[in-house]
Amino acid sequence: MAETPPPASKESAGGAPDPNDERFVARPGQHAGTNPNSPGPATGHARHEMAGSAGYPQFEGPGAAHYGSEPLEPAPPVASQPYPTYGTQGTGPEYAQPGMIPPPGAVPPQQPVYGYQQVTTAPGTLDVGRALSYGLAKFRANPGPWVGVTAVGLVIYLAFVLVVQLTDPTTLLPLLLIFLAVLAGVWLLQAAMVRGALYETDGTPPSFGSFFRFVNAGNVLLTALLAFLLTFVGSAICFVPGFVAGLLCMFSLHYVVDQDQGPFEALKSSFTLVVANIWPVLLLALAVLVVTFLGLLLCGLGLLVAGPVAALAVTYAYRTLTGGTVSAR
């Protein structure tokens, strides 16, 4: 039997395309329209259609770009990494984990401190008992150099006695010159002990040679001479004025050795510091006198311990009252 040919479409006959023709029915992902081979209206280009839920090209997955009127799907949240608590040293970890980003305003952890701990504080109240115990502890930790330097003072005193016995000066002038020479040696020795005590408060136990590492010997001698004259004139009037003058000059050599101040500036700085802290400094001065007196009772040999402890205690007071560095151990 001869097959019946399919009916010719209107399009083949030159007529308008049949909208019901299954070839031109819109499928999912396509715009409904006329023959896709015919150019679109008002444009000279044919649109390249690809299958998709919105009829235009797109990528699958969250956060992909969309080119239509559909709402954008938000990108998936990024999991935050745990971040250590930052703050001052001792309140958080010493180091952050690699790759971690600190939050805004975070303070990086401080690096650990090695060696002698140094504590710089604001000027505060002096604890006399703490000053004496600090001096004793520092002396016990490094007794050799301190005993050696103090022994130099005893040698100077014995040399003075020997020179007087050998020369037997009969006039005042030779005796005065010998006395001034001995005083100069004692003042330089005091500056050396101040230098050593400053090393101790910095956290560096000095050797014997370190005590004499000061380059302002001229200012040391002039400052000590002015302090001696003030104390001598005050003592000539009465014991109390002489004691007050010595008390006011208590830290003058510290300002010369530590801050390289001139004689008058160092005396003024010492006066100001003592007046501002009169009661604790007075108690410290009385304690130093008692310690020195106890050292004298042991035939002078006790000064080998009393002298260094007193120098360390006074230097501790100087650094504490001026807010300087004091080694914690």
Short mmCIF file of C-alpha atoms in Angstrom, two decimals:
data_model
loop_
_atom_site.label_atom_id
_atom_site.label_comp_id
_atom_site.label_asym_id
_atom_site.label_seq_id
_atom_site.Cartn_x
_atom_site.Cartn_y
_atom_site.Cartn_z
CA MET A 1 0.00 0.00 0.00
CA ALA A 2 1.34 3.41 -0.90
CA GLU A 3 2.19 5.57 2.16
CA THR A 4 0.31 8.80 2.45
CA PRO A 5 2.80 11.72 2.54
CA PRO A 6 2.60 14.03 5.58
CA PRO A 7 0.69 17.21 5.09
CA ALA A 8 2.78 20.14 4.03
CA SER A 9 3.15 22.87 6.62
CA LYS A 10 1.97 26.33 5.98
CA GLU A 11 5.54 27.53 6.27
CA SER A 12 6.56 25.41 3.30
CA ALA A 13 3.64 26.79 1.38
CA GLY A 14 4.85 30.30 2.02
CA GLY A 15 2.30 31.08 4.70
CA ALA A 16 2.77 32.06 8.33
CA PRO A 17 4.12 29.37 10.65
CA ASP A 18 1.62 27.43 12.69
CA PRO A 19 2.00 28.33 16.36
CA ASN A 20 0.79 24.89 17.32
CA ASP A 21 3.53 23.20 15.36
CA GLU A 22 5.48 21.13 17.88
CA ARG A 23 8.74 22.28 16.35
CA PHE A 24 8.17 25.81 17.54
CA VAL A 25 6.68 25.11 20.94
CA ALA A 26 8.89 26.58 23.69
CA ARG A 27 10.80 23.98 25.59
CA PRO A 28 12.22 24.45 29.09
CA GLY A 29 15.07 26.89 28.93
CA GLN A 30 13.94 28.54 25.62
CA HIS A 31 11.99 31.65 24.80
CA ALA A 32 8.79 31.11 22.88
CA GLY A 33 9.03 32.62 19.45
CA THR A 34 9.09 32.06 15.73
CA ASN A 35 11.48 30.09 13.68
CA PRO A 36 14.85 30.28 15.42
CA ASN A 37 16.52 30.52 12.03
CA SER A 38 14.77 33.78 11.28
CA PRO A 39 16.37 37.00 12.58
CA GLY A 40 14.80 38.57 15.65
CA PRO A 41 12.94 41.84 15.44
CA ALA A 42 14.93 45.09 15.47
CA THR A 43 18.21 43.23 15.87
CA GLY A 44 20.43 41.85 13.22
CA HIS A 45 21.75 39.06 15.41
CA ALA A 46 20.40 35.73 16.39
CA ARG A 47 20.47 34.92 20.11
CA HIS A 48 22.42 31.83 21.03
CA GLU A 49 20.17 29.87 23.31
CA MET A 50 21.40 27.37 25.90
CA ALA A 51 19.37 25.18 28.13
CA GLY A 52 18.94 26.51 31.63
CA SER A 53 16.39 27.24 34.29
CA ALA A 54 16.18 30.89 33.26
CA GLY A 55 16.79 30.55 29.53
CA TYR A 56 20.28 32.14 29.53
CA PRO A 57 23.78 30.94 30.29
CA GLN A 58 24.64 30.36 33.92
CA PHE A 59 26.84 28.18 36.08
CA GLU A 60 25.71 25.78 38.64
CA GLY A 61 26.53 26.05 42.34
CA PRO A 62 26.10 28.60 45.10
CA GLY A 63 27.60 32.02 44.58
CA ALA A 64 27.67 31.64 40.73
CA ALA A 65 27.08 34.74 38.61
CA HIS A 66 23.55 35.24 37.26
CA TYR A 67 22.56 37.39 34.29
CA GLY A 68 18.85 37.76 34.73
CA SER A 69 16.26 39.19 37.00
CA GLU A 70 16.38 36.29 39.44
CA PRO A 71 17.65 37.16 42.96
CA LEU A 72 21.31 36.46 43.62
CA GLU A 73 22.06 33.56 45.87
CA PRO A 74 24.44 34.64 48.65
CA ALA A 75 27.87 33.07 48.81
CA PRO A 76 28.36 30.47 51.52
CA PRO A 77 29.80 31.88 54.75
CA VAL A 78 33.52 31.39 55.37
CA ALA A 79 34.20 29.51 58.55
CA SER A 80 36.08 31.78 60.95
CA GLN A 81 39.28 30.42 62.37
CA PRO A 82 39.80 30.42 66.10
CA TYR A 83 41.97 33.34 67.14
CA PRO A 84 43.88 33.59 70.40
CA THR A 85 43.16 36.23 72.96
CA TYR A 86 45.63 39.07 72.70
CA GLY A 87 46.60 41.34 75.51
CA THR A 88 49.49 42.12 77.77
CA GLN A 89 52.23 39.64 78.39
CA GLY A 90 51.10 36.80 80.60
CA THR A 91 47.37 37.02 79.73
CA GLY A 92 47.42 35.20 76.41
CA PRO A 93 49.56 32.94 74.26
CA GLU A 94 53.05 34.07 73.44
CA TYR A 95 52.64 33.55 69.70
CA ALA A 96 49.71 33.49 67.25
CA GLN A 97 49.17 30.47 65.01
CA PRO A 98 50.50 30.85 61.43
CA GLY A 99 47.96 32.17 58.97
CA MET A 100 45.68 33.72 61.56
CA ILE A 101 44.52 37.27 60.93
CA PRO A 102 44.15 39.41 64.09
CA PRO A 103 40.81 41.14 64.63
CA PRO A 104 40.70 44.95 64.41
CA GLY A 105 42.31 46.60 67.40
CA ALA A 106 44.08 43.46 68.61
CA VAL A 107 47.37 43.95 70.43
CA PRO A 108 50.07 41.48 69.36
CA PRO A 109 51.48 39.38 72.19
CA GLN A 110 54.77 40.58 73.60
CA GLN A 111 57.91 38.58 73.09
CA PRO A 112 59.23 36.70 76.11
CA VAL A 113 61.89 38.44 78.16
CA TYR A 114 65.14 36.64 78.72
CA GLY A 115 67.88 37.28 81.24
CA TYR A 116 67.47 39.72 84.10
CA GLN A 117 63.98 41.07 84.45
CA GLN A 118 63.94 44.84 84.47
CA VAL A 119 60.99 46.77 85.80
CA THR A 120 60.59 50.46 85.05
CA THR A 121 58.01 52.07 87.30
CA ALA A 122 56.72 55.55 87.90
CA PRO A 123 58.16 57.44 90.87
CA GLY A 124 56.65 55.90 93.97
CA THR A 125 56.93 55.58 97.71
CA LEU A 126 60.16 54.21 99.12
CA ASP A 127 60.04 51.12 101.33
CA VAL A 128 63.08 51.32 103.62
CA GLY A 129 62.92 47.66 104.62
CA ARG A 130 62.71 46.64 100.98
CA ALA A 131 65.73 48.85 100.16
CA LEU A 132 67.89 47.24 102.85
CA SER A 133 66.85 43.71 101.95
CA TYR A 134 67.49 44.48 98.27
CA GLY A 135 71.00 45.72 99.10
CA LEU A 136 71.76 42.64 101.19
CA ALA A 137 70.47 40.27 98.48
CA LYS A 138 72.54 41.93 95.76
CA PHE A 139 75.65 41.83 97.93
CA ARG A 140 75.19 38.15 98.70
CA ALA A 141 74.76 37.38 95.00
CA ASN A 142 78.01 39.16 94.03
CA PRO A 143 80.20 39.58 97.15
CA GLY A 144 83.70 39.38 95.64
CA PRO A 145 83.85 42.65 93.69
CA TRP A 146 82.02 44.54 96.43
CA VAL A 147 84.41 43.38 99.13
CA GLY A 148 87.34 44.23 96.87
CA VAL A 149 86.15 47.79 96.23
CA THR A 150 85.36 48.37 99.90
CA ALA A 151 88.78 47.08 100.82
CA VAL A 152 90.25 49.84 98.65
CA GLY A 153 88.69 52.31 101.07
CA LEU A 154 90.44 50.66 104.00
CA VAL A 155 93.70 50.78 102.07
CA ILE A 156 93.23 54.51 101.52
CA TYR A 157 92.64 55.05 105.21
CA LEU A 158 95.71 53.01 106.19
CA ALA A 159 97.78 54.90 103.62
CA PHE A 160 96.67 58.20 105.17
CA VAL A 161 97.69 57.04 108.65
CA LEU A 162 101.03 55.77 107.33
CA VAL A 163 101.83 59.02 105.52
CA VAL A 164 101.02 61.08 108.60
CA GLN A 165 103.23 58.87 110.75
CA LEU A 166 106.15 59.02 108.33
CA THR A 167 106.05 62.72 107.51
CA ASP A 168 104.97 63.93 110.94
CA PRO A 169 103.73 67.28 109.63
CA THR A 170 104.18 70.09 112.13
CA THR A 171 102.20 72.73 110.29
CA LEU A 172 98.58 72.86 109.23
CA LEU A 173 99.17 73.22 105.50
CA PRO A 174 100.89 69.84 104.87
CA LEU A 175 98.31 68.09 107.02
CA LEU A 176 95.49 69.80 105.11
CA LEU A 177 96.95 68.77 101.75
CA ILE A 178 97.26 65.15 102.86
CA PHE A 179 93.71 65.24 104.19
CA LEU A 180 92.36 66.65 100.89
CA ALA A 181 94.20 63.97 98.92
CA VAL A 182 92.64 61.28 101.08
CA LEU A 183 89.19 62.90 100.67
CA ALA A 184 89.61 62.92 96.91
CA GLY A 185 90.38 59.21 96.98
CA VAL A 186 87.35 58.53 99.19
CA TRP A 187 85.04 60.57 96.95
CA LEU A 188 86.19 58.74 93.84
CA LEU A 189 85.67 55.48 95.70
CA GLN A 190 82.12 56.56 96.57
CA ALA A 191 81.47 57.32 92.90
CA ALA A 192 82.82 53.88 92.02
CA MET A 193 80.42 52.25 94.47
CA VAL A 194 77.55 54.29 93.02
CA ARG A 195 78.55 53.09 89.54
CA GLY A 196 78.59 49.48 90.71
CA ALA A 197 75.23 49.85 92.45
CA LEU A 198 73.72 51.29 89.28
CA TYR A 199 74.97 48.25 87.39
CA GLU A 200 73.27 46.04 89.97
CA THR A 201 69.94 47.83 89.61
CA ASP A 202 70.27 47.50 85.83
CA GLY A 203 70.50 43.73 86.29
CA THR A 204 74.20 43.38 85.41
CA PRO A 205 76.42 42.23 88.31
CA PRO A 206 79.62 44.27 87.94
CA SER A 207 83.15 42.98 87.97
CA PHE A 208 85.85 44.80 89.93
CA GLY A 209 86.91 46.91 86.95
CA SER A 210 83.31 47.88 86.15
CA PHE A 211 83.12 49.97 89.32
CA PHE A 212 85.55 52.52 87.91
CA ARG A 213 83.85 53.03 84.55
CA PHE A 214 82.81 56.66 84.98
CA VAL A 215 84.33 59.42 82.88
CA ASN A 216 83.16 62.51 84.79
CA ALA A 217 85.66 62.40 87.63
CA GLY A 218 86.00 66.19 87.60
CA ASN A 219 82.28 66.71 88.25
CA VAL A 220 82.41 63.98 90.89
CA LEU A 221 85.17 65.76 92.80
CA LEU A 222 83.56 69.21 92.54
CA THR A 223 80.13 67.90 93.59
CA ALA A 224 81.58 65.98 96.52
CA LEU A 225 83.61 69.02 97.58
CA LEU A 226 80.54 71.29 97.58
CA ALA A 227 78.53 68.71 99.52
CA PHE A 228 81.39 68.35 102.02
CA LEU A 229 81.63 72.12 102.54
CA LEU A 230 77.86 72.41 103.10
CA THR A 231 77.93 69.56 105.59
CA PHE A 232 81.05 70.93 107.33
CA VAL A 233 79.62 74.42 107.72
CA GLY A 234 76.31 73.03 108.99
CA SER A 235 78.10 70.78 111.47
CA ALA A 236 80.17 73.73 112.70
CA ILE A 237 76.94 75.44 113.68
CA CYS A 238 75.24 72.41 115.18
CA PHE A 239 74.81 68.71 114.56
CA VAL A 240 71.30 69.08 113.19
CA PRO A 241 72.14 71.55 110.36
CA GLY A 242 75.08 69.37 109.36
CA PHE A 243 72.86 66.29 109.28
CA VAL A 244 70.24 68.13 107.23
CA ALA A 245 72.88 69.30 104.74
CA GLY A 246 74.23 65.77 104.36
CA LEU A 247 70.70 64.47 103.93
CA LEU A 248 69.94 66.95 101.15
CA CYS A 249 73.13 65.97 99.31
CA MET A 250 72.39 62.26 99.64
CA PHE A 251 71.76 61.61 95.91
CA SER A 252 74.07 64.23 94.37
CA LEU A 253 76.70 61.73 93.21
CA HIS A 254 73.99 59.52 91.72
CA TYR A 255 72.87 62.37 89.46
CA VAL A 256 76.48 63.01 88.42
CA VAL A 257 77.37 59.38 87.67
CA ASP A 258 74.00 58.25 86.31
CA GLN A 259 72.81 61.36 84.45
CA ASP A 260 76.11 63.20 83.94
CA GLN A 261 74.84 66.38 85.58
CA GLY A 262 77.10 69.22 86.66
CA PRO A 263 77.86 69.95 90.33
CA PHE A 264 75.23 72.63 90.93
CA GLU A 265 72.57 70.86 88.86
CA ALA A 266 73.23 67.59 90.70
CA LEU A 267 72.96 69.27 94.11
CA LYS A 268 69.71 70.96 93.08
CA SER A 269 68.27 67.67 91.78
CA SER A 270 69.22 65.92 95.03
CA PHE A 271 67.65 68.68 97.15
CA THR A 272 64.42 68.47 95.15
CA LEU A 273 64.22 64.68 95.38
CA VAL A 274 64.88 64.61 99.12
CA VAL A 275 62.38 67.37 99.95
CA ALA A 276 59.68 65.67 97.86
CA ASN A 277 60.23 62.39 99.78
CA ILE A 278 61.52 63.69 103.10
CA TRP A 279 60.15 61.06 105.48
CA PRO A 280 61.16 57.84 103.70
CA VAL A 281 64.55 59.34 102.84
CA LEU A 282 65.04 60.36 106.49
CA LEU A 283 64.23 56.85 107.65
CA LEU A 284 66.63 55.42 105.08
CA ALA A 285 69.43 57.75 106.22
CA LEU A 286 68.93 56.72 109.86
CA ALA A 287 68.92 53.03 108.83
CA VAL A 288 72.18 53.51 106.89
CA LEU A 289 73.78 55.17 109.94
CA VAL A 290 72.76 52.23 112.13
CA VAL A 291 74.13 49.70 109.62
CA THR A 292 77.41 51.62 109.37
CA PHE A 293 77.72 51.87 113.15
CA LEU A 294 77.21 48.11 113.48
CA GLY A 295 79.94 47.58 110.92
CA LEU A 296 82.34 49.74 112.94
CA LEU A 297 81.71 47.67 116.05
CA LEU A 298 83.39 44.66 114.40
CA CYS A 299 86.82 46.33 114.37
CA GLY A 300 86.02 47.96 111.03
CA LEU A 301 85.82 44.63 109.22
CA GLY A 302 82.03 44.81 109.31
CA LEU A 303 82.28 47.76 106.91
CA LEU A 304 83.19 45.28 104.19
CA VAL A 305 79.54 44.24 104.32
CA ALA A 306 77.86 47.36 105.72
CA GLY A 307 79.38 49.67 103.09
CA PRO A 308 78.11 47.76 100.04
CA VAL A 309 74.67 47.14 101.58
CA ALA A 310 74.31 50.85 102.36
CA ALA A 311 75.42 51.89 98.86
CA LEU A 312 73.02 49.44 97.22
CA ALA A 313 70.12 50.51 99.45
CA VAL A 314 70.64 54.21 98.69
CA THR A 315 70.94 53.52 94.96
CA TYR A 316 67.76 51.43 95.10
CA ALA A 317 66.03 54.40 96.74
CA TYR A 318 67.35 56.74 94.04
CA ARG A 319 66.08 54.56 91.21
CA THR A 320 62.73 53.96 92.92
CA LEU A 321 62.04 57.61 93.69
CA THR A 322 63.03 58.75 90.18
CA GLY A 323 61.14 55.97 88.38
CA GLY A 324 64.33 54.39 87.07
CA THR A 325 65.05 50.79 86.16
CA VAL A 326 65.39 48.32 89.04
CA SER A 327 66.36 44.73 88.40
CA ALA A 328 63.74 42.36 89.80
CA ARG A 329 66.35 39.70 90.58
#
